Amino acid sequence: MISIKNLKKAYGTNNALTGINLTVPAGELFAYLGPNGAGKSTTIRILTGLTKMTDGQASLGGFDIETEAIAAKRQFGVVHQYVNLDQELTVFENLDIHGQLFGMSKDMRKAKIEELLAYIEMADRADTLIKELSGGLKRRVTIARALLHEPSILFLDEPTVGLDAAIRRRIWALIKKIQQQGTTIFLTTHHIEEAEFLAHRVAFLDEGRIVALDSPARLMAGVGTWAIDQLKDSGMETRYFKDREQAAAFQAEDGFTLRRVNLEDAFLSLTGKKVQA
Amino acid sequence: MINQTIAVYRREMLILKRRFKRQVAGQAILPLLYLVTFGYAMGGELRFDDISYLEFLLPGLVAMSSMTQAFAIATDINVARFYWHIFDEFQAAPISNASYVAGEVMAGITRAIISIFIILGLGLLFGVQLHYGPIFWLAILLNSFLFASLAVALAMVVKSHADQSLLTSFVITPMAFLGGTFFPVDRLPGWLQNILGLLPLTHASTAIRGAALGKDVNVMSLILLTITGIILFWVAFFCVNKARD
């Protein structure tokens, strides 16, 4: 379980987080959705020990991240939005060093690495240098590394950023599979479809505060079910409808596009901003 | 804790293994140039206290290299921290500051020891054979421990590669030239000797040279290197927390 109480972070006079309160129960796939600069990565950096909080309290699996830091760090694995693997080491060596940092025995590390490489469909790449892998494969290795010590919580900070659509879908399938095995997943993203497809619950984050928190279906239902987009000189104008007939009747006029409401609409209606700028 | 210290050290050693040929070539080039230029070409006829300048210079280069190579771990840490973000992996792992610092310091000492073997090999090529007994190696160990600890401490507090480069220019380079590497410090005016006596490298080069030439080594120099090294290790230990945003 992840518990966050009144979490604040300020860089000088700039308030990156202005008081986050959140509880993520064990086994949930939770998405943290917001535009760039909303405070998503800052939250993950604080929870994983990379950044100091200005105020507040947080615990992971019941361990306080400040006063019981070592125990709290045993609870999670983390995948950053950047690939932080040793480029001059092989896939196996990167994973092996990680396992040793977590106090795993040599035999345990070897067995777990073989299992995970099979799991991410890279069993034949154990001896490949990281610098020789594609972006998608590197991302898979970072996910395997985060899972190596069998954490109960997995932090994924923009795990599909910079990847093409096909690879992104493979990573999504992998994330689903990990969650179905009981791991709590805390995912930050600014990809609307990612949050819709994966998450049990979504928090909308804007300017360092949570403006809404619910299941994707409920967040979208608050706006409507169908949307009509019309391109005007002043930009795109969108109207929302509860049922398809109403929307279809409206769509009869030329230049209108009928579509289902998505999380972007819900975010826009709450903040006046788009998630994906 | 030991397992995690070994993990930090093993990572550095695996990288070193991949770069070994480049690393050895890089570590050999500067001492070779110093030996050719200052020792062979310019100092061929020069003698200090009945020893040739090459015999005087070689232990100085050993002291200087054990400092620069141990300190060079700072650059590797910074590249890992600012460019590859691998330091994040250590910060998010359940390891103590002491494990991290000890692993990196051991890596710095290993680099220094490799560079010493290179210099001693070059010395043989130039026909210089000195005494390489336990005190000689102890002084090298203490000097590289001290500067590797300083390197880790500074690598934790700098905010960019440029800061790191400035520190090397203002701290390490002047020490390399003024710490008794190329000339006897006792030939300088008293007030300047007193200032240079504050530099760890002055004590290291005096001790290493004394041991290499088979003379008595000032025990106080070894004690000073030990105490300063332990203090810097503790400073590095506390500086690890400073690396968090």
PDB file of C-alpha atoms in Angstrom, chain A residues 90-92 117 123-129 132:
ATOM      1  CA  THR A  90      25.477  -6.398 -20.544  1.00  0.00           C
ATOM      2  CA  VAL A  91      21.816  -6.981 -19.808  1.00  0.00           C
ATOM      3  CA  PHE A  92      22.766  -9.738 -17.332  1.00  0.00           C
ATOM      4  CA  LEU A 117      14.439 -12.372 -19.222  1.00  0.00           C
ATOM      5  CA  ALA A 123      16.212 -14.671 -22.888  1.00  0.00           C
ATOM      6  CA  ASP A 124      18.605 -14.633 -25.845  1.00  0.00           C
ATOM      7  CA  ARG A 125      19.871 -11.117 -25.054  1.00  0.00           C
ATOM      8  CA  ALA A 126      21.443 -11.718 -21.634  1.00  0.00           C
ATOM      9  CA  ASP A 127      24.991 -11.114 -22.910  1.00  0.00           C
ATOM     10  CA  THR A 128      24.156  -8.154 -25.152  1.00  0.00           C
ATOM     11  CA  LEU A 129      25.602  -4.781 -24.180  1.00  0.00           C
ATOM     12  CA  GLU A 132      23.439  -2.308 -28.584  1.00  0.00           C
TER      13      GLU A 132
END
